[in-house]
XYZ file of C-alpha atoms in Angstrom:
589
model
C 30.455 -6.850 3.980
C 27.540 -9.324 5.877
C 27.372 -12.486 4.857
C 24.270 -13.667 3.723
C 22.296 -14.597 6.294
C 21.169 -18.496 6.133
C 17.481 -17.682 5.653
C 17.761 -15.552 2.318
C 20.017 -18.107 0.996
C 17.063 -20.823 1.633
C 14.760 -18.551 -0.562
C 15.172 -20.263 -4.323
C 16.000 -18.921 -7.411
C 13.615 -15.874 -9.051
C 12.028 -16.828 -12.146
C 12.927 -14.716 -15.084
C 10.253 -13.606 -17.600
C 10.186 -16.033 -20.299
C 10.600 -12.804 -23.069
C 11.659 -9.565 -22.303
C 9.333 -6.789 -21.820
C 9.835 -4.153 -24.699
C 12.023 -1.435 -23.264
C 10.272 1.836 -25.034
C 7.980 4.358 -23.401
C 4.463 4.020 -25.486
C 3.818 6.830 -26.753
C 0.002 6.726 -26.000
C 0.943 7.446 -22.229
C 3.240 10.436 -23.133
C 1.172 13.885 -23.190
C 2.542 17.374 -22.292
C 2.392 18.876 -19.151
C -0.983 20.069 -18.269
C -1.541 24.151 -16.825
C -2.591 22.733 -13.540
C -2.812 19.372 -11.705
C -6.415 20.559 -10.192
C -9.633 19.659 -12.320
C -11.215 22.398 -10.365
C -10.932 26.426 -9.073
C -8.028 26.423 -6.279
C -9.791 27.171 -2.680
C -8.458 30.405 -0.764
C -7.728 28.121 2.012
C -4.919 26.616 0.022
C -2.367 28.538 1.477
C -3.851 28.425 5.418
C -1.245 26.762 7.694
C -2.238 23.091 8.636
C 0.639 21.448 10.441
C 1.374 20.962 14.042
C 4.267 19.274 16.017
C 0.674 17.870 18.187
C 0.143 15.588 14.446
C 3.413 14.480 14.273
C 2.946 13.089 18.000
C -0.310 11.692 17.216
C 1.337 9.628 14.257
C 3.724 8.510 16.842
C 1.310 7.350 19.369
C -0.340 5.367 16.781
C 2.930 4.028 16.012
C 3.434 3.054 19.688
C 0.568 0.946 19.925
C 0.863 -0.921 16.693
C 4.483 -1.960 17.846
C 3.951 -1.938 21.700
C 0.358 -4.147 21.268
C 0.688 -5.366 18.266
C 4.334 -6.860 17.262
C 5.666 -9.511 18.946
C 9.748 -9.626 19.201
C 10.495 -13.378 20.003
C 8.140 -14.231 16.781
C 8.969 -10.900 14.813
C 5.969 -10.976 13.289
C 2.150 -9.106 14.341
C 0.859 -12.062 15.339
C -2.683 -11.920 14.987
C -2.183 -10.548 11.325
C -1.741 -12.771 8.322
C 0.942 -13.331 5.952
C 0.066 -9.967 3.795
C -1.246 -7.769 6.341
C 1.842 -8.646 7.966
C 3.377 -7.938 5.343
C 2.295 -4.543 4.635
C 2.474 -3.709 8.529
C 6.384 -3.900 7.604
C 6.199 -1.393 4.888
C 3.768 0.736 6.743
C 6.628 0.429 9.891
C 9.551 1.625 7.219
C 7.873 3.998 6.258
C 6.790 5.792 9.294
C 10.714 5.327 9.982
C 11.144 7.396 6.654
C 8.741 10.221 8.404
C 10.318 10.131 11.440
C 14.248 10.286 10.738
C 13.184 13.366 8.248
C 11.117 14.957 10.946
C 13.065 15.108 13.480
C 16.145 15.954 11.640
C 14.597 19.342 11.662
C 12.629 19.348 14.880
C 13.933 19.375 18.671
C 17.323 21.029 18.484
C 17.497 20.478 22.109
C 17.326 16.499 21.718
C 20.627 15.325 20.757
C 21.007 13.036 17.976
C 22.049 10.135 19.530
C 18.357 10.093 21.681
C 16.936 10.286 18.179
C 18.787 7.867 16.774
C 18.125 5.501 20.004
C 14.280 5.996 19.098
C 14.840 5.436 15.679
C 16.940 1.838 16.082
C 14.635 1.002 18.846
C 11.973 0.336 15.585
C 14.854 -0.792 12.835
C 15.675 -3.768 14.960
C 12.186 -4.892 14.930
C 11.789 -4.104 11.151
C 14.832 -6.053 10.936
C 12.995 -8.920 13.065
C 10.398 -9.121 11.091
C 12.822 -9.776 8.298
C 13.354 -12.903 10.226
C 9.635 -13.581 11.042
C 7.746 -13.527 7.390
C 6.362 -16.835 6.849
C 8.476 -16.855 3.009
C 8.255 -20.540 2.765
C 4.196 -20.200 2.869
C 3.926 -16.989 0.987
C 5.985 -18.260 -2.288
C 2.505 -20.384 -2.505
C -0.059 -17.826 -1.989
C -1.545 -15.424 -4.626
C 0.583 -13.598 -6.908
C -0.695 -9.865 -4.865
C 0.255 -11.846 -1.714
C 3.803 -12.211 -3.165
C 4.233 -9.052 -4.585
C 3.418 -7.244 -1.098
C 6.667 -8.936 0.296
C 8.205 -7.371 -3.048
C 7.506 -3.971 -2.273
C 7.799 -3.825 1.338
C 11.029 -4.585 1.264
C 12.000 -2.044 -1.322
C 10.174 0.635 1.207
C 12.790 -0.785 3.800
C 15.921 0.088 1.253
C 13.935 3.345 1.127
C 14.350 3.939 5.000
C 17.971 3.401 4.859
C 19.034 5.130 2.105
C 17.012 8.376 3.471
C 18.187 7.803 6.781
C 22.069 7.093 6.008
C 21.942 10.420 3.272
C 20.730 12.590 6.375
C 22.628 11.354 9.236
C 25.555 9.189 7.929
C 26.749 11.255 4.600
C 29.801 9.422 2.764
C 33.321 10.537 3.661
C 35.290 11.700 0.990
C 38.866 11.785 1.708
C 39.880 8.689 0.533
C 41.853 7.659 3.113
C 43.691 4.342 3.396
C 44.715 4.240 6.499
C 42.274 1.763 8.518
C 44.323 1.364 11.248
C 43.524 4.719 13.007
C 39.551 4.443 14.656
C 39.585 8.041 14.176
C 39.833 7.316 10.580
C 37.552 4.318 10.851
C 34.835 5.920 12.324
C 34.749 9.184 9.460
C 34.720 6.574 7.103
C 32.206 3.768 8.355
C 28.584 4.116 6.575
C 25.617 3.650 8.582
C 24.987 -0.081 10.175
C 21.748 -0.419 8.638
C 23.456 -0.804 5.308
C 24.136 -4.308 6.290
C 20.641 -5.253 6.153
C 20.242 -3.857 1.889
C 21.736 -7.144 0.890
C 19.147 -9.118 2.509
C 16.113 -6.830 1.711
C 17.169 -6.526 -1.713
C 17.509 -10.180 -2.409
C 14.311 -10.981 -0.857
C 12.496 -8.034 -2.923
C 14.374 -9.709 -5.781
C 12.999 -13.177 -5.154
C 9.305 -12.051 -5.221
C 9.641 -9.921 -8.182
C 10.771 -13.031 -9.899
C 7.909 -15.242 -8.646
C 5.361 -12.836 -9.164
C 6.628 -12.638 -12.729
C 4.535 -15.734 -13.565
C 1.617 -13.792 -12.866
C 1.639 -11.907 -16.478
C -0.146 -13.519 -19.489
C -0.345 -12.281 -22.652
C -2.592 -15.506 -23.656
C -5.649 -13.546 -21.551
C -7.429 -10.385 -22.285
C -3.544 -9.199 -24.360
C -1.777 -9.357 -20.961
C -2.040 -8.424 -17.628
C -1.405 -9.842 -13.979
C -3.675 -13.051 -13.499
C -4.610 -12.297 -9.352
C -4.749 -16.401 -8.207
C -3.067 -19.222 -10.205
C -5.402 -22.096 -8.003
C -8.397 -20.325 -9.556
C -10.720 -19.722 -12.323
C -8.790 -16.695 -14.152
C -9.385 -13.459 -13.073
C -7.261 -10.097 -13.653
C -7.970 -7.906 -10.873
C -6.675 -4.093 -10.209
C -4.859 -4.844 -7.022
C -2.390 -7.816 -8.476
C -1.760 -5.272 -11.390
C -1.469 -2.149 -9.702
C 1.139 -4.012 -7.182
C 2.685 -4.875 -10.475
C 3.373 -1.697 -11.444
C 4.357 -0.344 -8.372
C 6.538 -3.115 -7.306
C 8.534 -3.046 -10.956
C 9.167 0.473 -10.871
C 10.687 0.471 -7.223
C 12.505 -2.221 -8.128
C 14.165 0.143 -11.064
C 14.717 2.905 -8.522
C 15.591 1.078 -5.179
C 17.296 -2.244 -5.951
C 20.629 -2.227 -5.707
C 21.387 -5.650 -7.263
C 21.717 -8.969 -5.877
C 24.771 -10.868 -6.198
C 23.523 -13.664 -4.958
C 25.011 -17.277 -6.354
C 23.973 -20.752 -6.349
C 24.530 -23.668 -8.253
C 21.056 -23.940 -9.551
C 20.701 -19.971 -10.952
C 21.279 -19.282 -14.191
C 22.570 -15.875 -13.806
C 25.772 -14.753 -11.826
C 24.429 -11.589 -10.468
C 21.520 -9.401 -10.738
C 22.079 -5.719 -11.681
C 20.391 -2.816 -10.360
C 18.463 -0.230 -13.250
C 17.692 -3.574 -14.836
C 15.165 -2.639 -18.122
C 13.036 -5.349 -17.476
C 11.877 -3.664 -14.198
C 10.930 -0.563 -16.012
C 9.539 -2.348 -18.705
C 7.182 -4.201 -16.391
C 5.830 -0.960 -14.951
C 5.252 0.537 -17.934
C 4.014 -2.115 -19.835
C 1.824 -2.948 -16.885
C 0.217 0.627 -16.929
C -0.371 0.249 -20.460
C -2.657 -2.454 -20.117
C -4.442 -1.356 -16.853
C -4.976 2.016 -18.556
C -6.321 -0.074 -21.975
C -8.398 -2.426 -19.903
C -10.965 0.174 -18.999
C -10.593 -0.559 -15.161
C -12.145 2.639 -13.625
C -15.952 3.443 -13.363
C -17.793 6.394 -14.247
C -16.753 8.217 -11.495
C -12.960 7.722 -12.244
C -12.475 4.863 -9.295
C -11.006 1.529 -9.966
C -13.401 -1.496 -9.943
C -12.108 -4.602 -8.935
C -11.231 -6.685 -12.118
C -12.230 -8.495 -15.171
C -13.599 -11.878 -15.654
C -13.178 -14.005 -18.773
C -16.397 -14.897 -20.314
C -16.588 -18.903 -20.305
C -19.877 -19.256 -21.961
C -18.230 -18.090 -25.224
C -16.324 -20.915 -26.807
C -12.368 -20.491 -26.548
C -13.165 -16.950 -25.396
C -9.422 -15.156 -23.908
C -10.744 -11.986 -23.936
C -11.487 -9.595 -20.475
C -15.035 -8.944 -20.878
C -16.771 -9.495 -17.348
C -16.029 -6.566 -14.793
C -16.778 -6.922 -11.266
C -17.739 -3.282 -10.208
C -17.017 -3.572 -6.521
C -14.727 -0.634 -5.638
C -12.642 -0.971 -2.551
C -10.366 1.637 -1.024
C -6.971 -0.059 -1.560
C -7.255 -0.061 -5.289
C -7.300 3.693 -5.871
C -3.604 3.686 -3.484
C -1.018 1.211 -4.616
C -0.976 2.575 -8.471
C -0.517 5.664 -7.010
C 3.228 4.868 -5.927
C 3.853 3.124 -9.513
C 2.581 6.727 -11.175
C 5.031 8.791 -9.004
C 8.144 6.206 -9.593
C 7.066 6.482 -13.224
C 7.044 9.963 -13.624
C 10.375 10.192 -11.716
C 11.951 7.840 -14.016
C 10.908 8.582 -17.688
C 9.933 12.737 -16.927
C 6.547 11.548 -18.613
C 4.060 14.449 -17.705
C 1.189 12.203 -17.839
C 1.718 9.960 -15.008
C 1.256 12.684 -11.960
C -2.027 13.889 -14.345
C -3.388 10.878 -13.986
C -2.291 10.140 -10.346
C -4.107 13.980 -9.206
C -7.257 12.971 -11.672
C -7.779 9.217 -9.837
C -6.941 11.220 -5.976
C -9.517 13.680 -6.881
C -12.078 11.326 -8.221
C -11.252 9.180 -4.716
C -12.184 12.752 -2.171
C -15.219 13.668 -4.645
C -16.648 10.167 -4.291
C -15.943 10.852 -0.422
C -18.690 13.793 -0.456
C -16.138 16.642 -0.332
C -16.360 19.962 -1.696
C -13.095 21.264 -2.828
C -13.677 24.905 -3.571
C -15.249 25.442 0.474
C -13.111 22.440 2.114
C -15.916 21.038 3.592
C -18.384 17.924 3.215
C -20.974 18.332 0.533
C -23.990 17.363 2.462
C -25.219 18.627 5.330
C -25.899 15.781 8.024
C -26.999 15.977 11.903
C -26.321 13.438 14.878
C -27.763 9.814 14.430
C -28.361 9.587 11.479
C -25.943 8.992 8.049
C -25.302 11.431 5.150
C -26.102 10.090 1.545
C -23.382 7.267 0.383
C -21.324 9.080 -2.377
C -19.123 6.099 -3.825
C -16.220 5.534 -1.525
C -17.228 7.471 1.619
C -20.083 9.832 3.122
C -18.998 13.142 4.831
C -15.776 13.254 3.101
C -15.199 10.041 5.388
C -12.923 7.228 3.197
C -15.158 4.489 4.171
C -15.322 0.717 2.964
C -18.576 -0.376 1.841
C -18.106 -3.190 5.165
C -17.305 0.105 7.472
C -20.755 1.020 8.917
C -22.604 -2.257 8.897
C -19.406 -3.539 11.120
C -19.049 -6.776 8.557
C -15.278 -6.185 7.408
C -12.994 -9.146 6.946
C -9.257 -8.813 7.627
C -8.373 -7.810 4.294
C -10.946 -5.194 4.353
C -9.763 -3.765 7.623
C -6.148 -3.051 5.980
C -7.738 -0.550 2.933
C -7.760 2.135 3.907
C -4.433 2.361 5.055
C -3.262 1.247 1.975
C -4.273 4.336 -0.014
C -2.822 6.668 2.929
C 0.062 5.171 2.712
C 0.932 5.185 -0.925
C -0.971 9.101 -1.515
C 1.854 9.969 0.861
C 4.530 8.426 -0.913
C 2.881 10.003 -4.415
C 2.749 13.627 -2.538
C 6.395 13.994 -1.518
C 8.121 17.150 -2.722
C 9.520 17.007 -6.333
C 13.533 17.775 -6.212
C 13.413 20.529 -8.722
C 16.594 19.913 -11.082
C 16.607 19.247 -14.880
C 16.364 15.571 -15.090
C 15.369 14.342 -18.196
C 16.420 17.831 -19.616
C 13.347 19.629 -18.666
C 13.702 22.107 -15.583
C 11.294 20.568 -12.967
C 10.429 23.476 -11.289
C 7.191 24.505 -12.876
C 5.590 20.550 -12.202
C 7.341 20.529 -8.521
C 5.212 23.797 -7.903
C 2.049 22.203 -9.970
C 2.448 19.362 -7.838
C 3.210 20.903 -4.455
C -0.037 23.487 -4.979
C -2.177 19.914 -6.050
C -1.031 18.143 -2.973
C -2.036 21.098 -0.714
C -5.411 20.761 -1.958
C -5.853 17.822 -0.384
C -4.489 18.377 2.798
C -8.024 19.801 4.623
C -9.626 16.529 3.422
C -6.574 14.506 5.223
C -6.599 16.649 7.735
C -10.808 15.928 8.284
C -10.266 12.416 7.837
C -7.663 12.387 10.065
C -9.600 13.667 13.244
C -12.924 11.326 12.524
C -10.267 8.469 12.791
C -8.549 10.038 16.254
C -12.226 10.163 17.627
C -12.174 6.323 17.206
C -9.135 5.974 19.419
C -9.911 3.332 22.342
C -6.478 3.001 24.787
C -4.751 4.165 21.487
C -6.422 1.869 19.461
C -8.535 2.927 16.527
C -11.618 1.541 15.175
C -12.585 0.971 11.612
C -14.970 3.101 10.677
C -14.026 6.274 11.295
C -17.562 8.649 10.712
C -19.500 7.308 14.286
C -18.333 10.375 16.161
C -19.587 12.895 13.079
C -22.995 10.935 12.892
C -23.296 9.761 16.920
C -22.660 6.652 16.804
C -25.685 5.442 14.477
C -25.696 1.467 14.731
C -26.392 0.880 10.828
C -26.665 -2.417 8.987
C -26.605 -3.633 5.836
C -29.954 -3.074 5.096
C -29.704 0.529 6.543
C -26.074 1.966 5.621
C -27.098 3.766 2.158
C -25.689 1.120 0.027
C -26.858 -0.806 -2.635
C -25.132 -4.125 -1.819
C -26.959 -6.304 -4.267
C -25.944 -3.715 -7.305
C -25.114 -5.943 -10.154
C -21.809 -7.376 -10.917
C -20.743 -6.224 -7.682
C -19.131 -9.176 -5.622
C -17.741 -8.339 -2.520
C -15.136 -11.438 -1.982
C -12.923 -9.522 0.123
C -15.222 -9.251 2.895
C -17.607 -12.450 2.038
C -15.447 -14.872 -0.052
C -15.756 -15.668 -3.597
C -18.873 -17.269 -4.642
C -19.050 -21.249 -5.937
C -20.310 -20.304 -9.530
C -19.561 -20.598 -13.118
C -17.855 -17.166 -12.743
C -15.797 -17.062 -10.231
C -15.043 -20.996 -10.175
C -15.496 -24.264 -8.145
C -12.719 -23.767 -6.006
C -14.030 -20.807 -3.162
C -11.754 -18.451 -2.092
C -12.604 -16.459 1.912
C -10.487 -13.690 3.258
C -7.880 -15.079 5.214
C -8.181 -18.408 3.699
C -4.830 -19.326 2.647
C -3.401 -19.083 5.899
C -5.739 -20.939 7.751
C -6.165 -23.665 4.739
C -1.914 -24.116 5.735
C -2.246 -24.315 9.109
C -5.016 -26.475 9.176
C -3.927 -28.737 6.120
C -6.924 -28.443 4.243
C -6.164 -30.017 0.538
C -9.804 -30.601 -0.997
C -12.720 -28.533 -2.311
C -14.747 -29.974 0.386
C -12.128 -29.026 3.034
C -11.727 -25.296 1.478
C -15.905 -25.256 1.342
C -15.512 -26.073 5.064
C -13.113 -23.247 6.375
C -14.923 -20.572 3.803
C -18.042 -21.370 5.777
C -16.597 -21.183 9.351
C -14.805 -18.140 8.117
C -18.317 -16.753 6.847
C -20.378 -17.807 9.966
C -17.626 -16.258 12.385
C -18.474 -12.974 10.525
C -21.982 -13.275 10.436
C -21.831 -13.687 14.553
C -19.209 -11.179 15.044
C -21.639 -8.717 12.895
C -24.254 -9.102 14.910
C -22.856 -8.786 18.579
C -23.624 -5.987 20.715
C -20.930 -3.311 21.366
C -18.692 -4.057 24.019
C -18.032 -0.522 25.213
C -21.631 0.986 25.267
C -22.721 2.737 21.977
C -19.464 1.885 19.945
C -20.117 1.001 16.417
C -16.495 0.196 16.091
C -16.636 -2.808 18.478
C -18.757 -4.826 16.380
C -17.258 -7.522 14.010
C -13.508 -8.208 14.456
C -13.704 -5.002 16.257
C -10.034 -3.106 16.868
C -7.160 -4.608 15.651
C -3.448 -4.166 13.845
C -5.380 -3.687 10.743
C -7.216 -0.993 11.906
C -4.243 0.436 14.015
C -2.378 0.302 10.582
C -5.127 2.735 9.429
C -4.964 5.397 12.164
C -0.983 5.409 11.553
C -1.257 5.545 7.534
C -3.937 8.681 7.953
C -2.028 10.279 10.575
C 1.009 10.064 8.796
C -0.081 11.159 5.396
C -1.701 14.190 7.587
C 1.823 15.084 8.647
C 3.675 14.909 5.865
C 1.277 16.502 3.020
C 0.575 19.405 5.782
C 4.163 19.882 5.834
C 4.780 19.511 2.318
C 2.438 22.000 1.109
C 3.811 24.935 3.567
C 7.601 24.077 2.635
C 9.329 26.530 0.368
């Protein structure tokens, strides 16, 4: 066994909930399995073959570039990311590793394993870098969905080596004593990157426990407050991470036996109920909030009302929608379902994916965009998209922040991670065969939409490097604006602080909040509301003149604002990737 290395031992102590989260399944959540997964007539293209090795090499290529221009090795860190894009650019990276090592255990017989495995360790070691590089220190201070990114990327990471070690590396089981012989040594030696589960583990472990803080019953009956510096606001993302981030911490974490002077506890076990408790408590209350819209999409979050005296209750919504939040619950509804057998959870996980294509402009039952559009000009918005394009409501004017520019990839990554194959067996002493096959035919439903969104991204591709909006080559390049993209952006109660900062009101506080902010308010020291005023308005003006730049490569929408970067390379990989996989999925037997 590793020692620890000295950084994870520098980390602190987790904080433990104050009570214990009750440890029963509500029964509310709990309904019976439905007939079908699909709120709508199966297309006869459902069973049509989708997959091709040529997607599995795009997915690499994007992989290439978001390593080869992206990640720097002496820093191990994407430098021109911040601490939680960075952050999820490590659990994006783990789990194209996941993708690979299963693909081409079954692909290439005439590449020998150890050329694979070359490839494969030739990314580990810089996952493993970046171990090294995360800013910890500065992220322990940061908002609670800032923490609880480290949380679950790290869990992905265990993910990657326990698939990779059960294909490659299985356990030896002759119980031999004799480790003097190397023949005998190397049967029985596990994988290498076992060495590194310790260290992820602890540091999941860490964040889980800090994030903990986050939950308040005294507000709106519980729920994940999003930033402790400001006015109170429960949002979808902090909560959805939540969710997501307890429940792989039930299935992944191995325990931590990590021991200082100053913890209270001796060792921390994996399966702990708490973690489960946290996930399903935490769906609970996003489900009782009434956090979705009338088209079945997540808004952003809930306000508490200060103009009524001593109100605590959740009672303004903010009904901006953003990509991201329709994703991350969608791993916490698959690890839920996988732990507690609870029907419900994958009906409700289909429902929200099908609201998130329909408010795209797709039609399911001919696999094809609902309205009919023609070159320079762009189709009606639908909700989240146009075309049955995902889009950001930033996308076409060209005015997305940094956070923005990470959405998208986001949901991709976490609908592949809810689409995996279901291992039939009778867990929970129902067979699973009849959901796997609900599930498998659900998920192939969704595959031409991938598959479509997929190619308007690879038409963005630049030297590799993809753009952000992915509809200019469907609608030739139109140069839209604010004004012109379709979108109402003065709707009501619709604040878009991800892209433009949080305004200085009686709502949102007098402390402002810009995209971005908390990294450059620690590198540049700021302290006071006049210094955070200042940065929020260089942040805002440095959009404003990005926005409004001409293209630098001729008639290239995608070159306005920040223009291409490891955010938007993260996107191309997370759409290629959940191309690949779900394509797969849905013609395996």
């Amino acid at each position: 066994m590793r020692s620890w290395p000295l950084s994870a031992a520098l980390l602190g102590v987790a904080v433990a909930m104050e009570e214990p989260l009750p440890k029963t399944l509500p029964t509310e959540v709990v309904r019976s399995l439905p007939t079908s997964f699909l709120d709508f007539a199966p297309s006869a293209r459902a069973g049509n073959k989708h997959s091709n090795v040529q997607s599995l090499e795009d997915m690499f290529s994007a992989l290439q570039v978001l390593q080869g221009d992206y990640y720097d090795a002496d820093y191990g860190t994407w430098p021109t990311a911040i601490d939680w894009t960075a952050a999820f650019a490590q659990t994006l990276l783990s789990g194209a590793l996941t993708t690979l090592t299963e693909s081409l255990a079954s692909f290439e017989p005439s590449i020998s394993f150890a050329q694979k495995e070359n490839l494969l360790m030739s990314y580990f070691h810089q996952l493993v870098g970046s171990y090294y590089g995360q800013d910890t220190l500065s992220i322990r201070g940061e908002a609670y969905d800032d923490i609880l990114w480290v949380a679950l990327g790290w869990l992905e990471a265990v993910e990657f080596v326990s698939t990779h070690s059960a294909l490659h590396y299985p356990p030896n089981t002759t119980n031999s004593t004799d480790h003097q012989c190397l023949r005998q040594v190397l049967q029985d030696l596990p994988w290498h990157g076992h060495s590194w589960v310790p260290s992820f583990a602890h540091r999941s472990r860490i964040f889980w426990g800090l994030a903990s803080r986050g939950w308040t019953d005294d507000l709106c009956h519980g729920g994940m407050v999003w930033n402790p510096r400001l006015s109170p606001y429960k949002n979808a993302i902090t909560n959805e991470l939540w969710i997501s981030a307890s429940i792989a911490m039930y299935q992944y974490f191995p325990g931590d036996n990590f021991t200082a002077p100053w913890l209270q506890q001796s060792a921390f076990p994996d399966r702990d109920p708490a973690h489960l408790a946290g996930a399903v408590e935490g769906y609970k209350w996003l489900v009782g909030v009434n956090m979705t819209n009338n088209q079945g999409l997540f808004v952003d979050g809930y306000h508490i009302d200060s103009r009524k005296a001593n109100n605590r209750e959740c009672d303004l919504r903010d009904e901006m929608v953003y990509t991201y939040n329709q994703g991350v619950i969608l791993t916490g509804l698959r690890g839920l379902w996988s732990v507690t057998g609870a029907p419900s959870y994958l009906t409700d996980g289909h429902r929200l994916i099908q609201a998130v294509i329909n408010a795209t402009g797709w039609d399911f039952t001919r696999s094809q965009p609902v309205d009919q559009f023609r070159s320079g000009s762009l189709p009606p918005w639908r909700g989240i998209g146009r075309a049955g394009i995902l889009e950001e409501r930033c996308d076409a004017s060209g005015t997305c922040s940094q956070d923005s520019q990470t959405f998208k990839a986001i949901f991709f990554h976490h609908l592949t991670a809810f689409c995996k194959p279901i291992e039939t067996s009778n867990a929970h002493g129902i067979d699973q065969n009849h959901t796997a096959a609900l599930h498998k035919g659900a998920c192939a439903e969704y595959v031409a939409w991938t598959r479509h969104n997929a190619v308007a991204a690879l038409g963005t591709r630049i030297d590799g490097k993809f753009g952000m909006w992915w509809g200019p080559g469907l609608f030739g390049n139109v140069m839209a604006t604010k004004s012109s993209d379709g979108i109402d952006h003065d709707a009501a109660n619709t604040t878009d602080y991800r892209d433009e900062g949080t305004p200085v009101d009686r709502i949102w506080g007098r402390e402002p909040w810009s995209p971005g902010s908390e990294g450059v308010l620690r590198r540049q020291g700021a302290a006071t509301i006049q210094e955070n005023t200042n940065v929020r308005e260089k942040v805002l003006s440095r959009i404003r003149t990005l926005a409004g730049r001409p293209p630098k490569e001729g008639n290239d929408p995608n070159a306005r604002g920040r223009g291409r970067t490891v955010e938007t390379q993260m996107g191309g990989l997370a759409v290629l990737r959940a191309y690949w996989v779900l394509s797969r999925s849905s013609e395996s037997k």
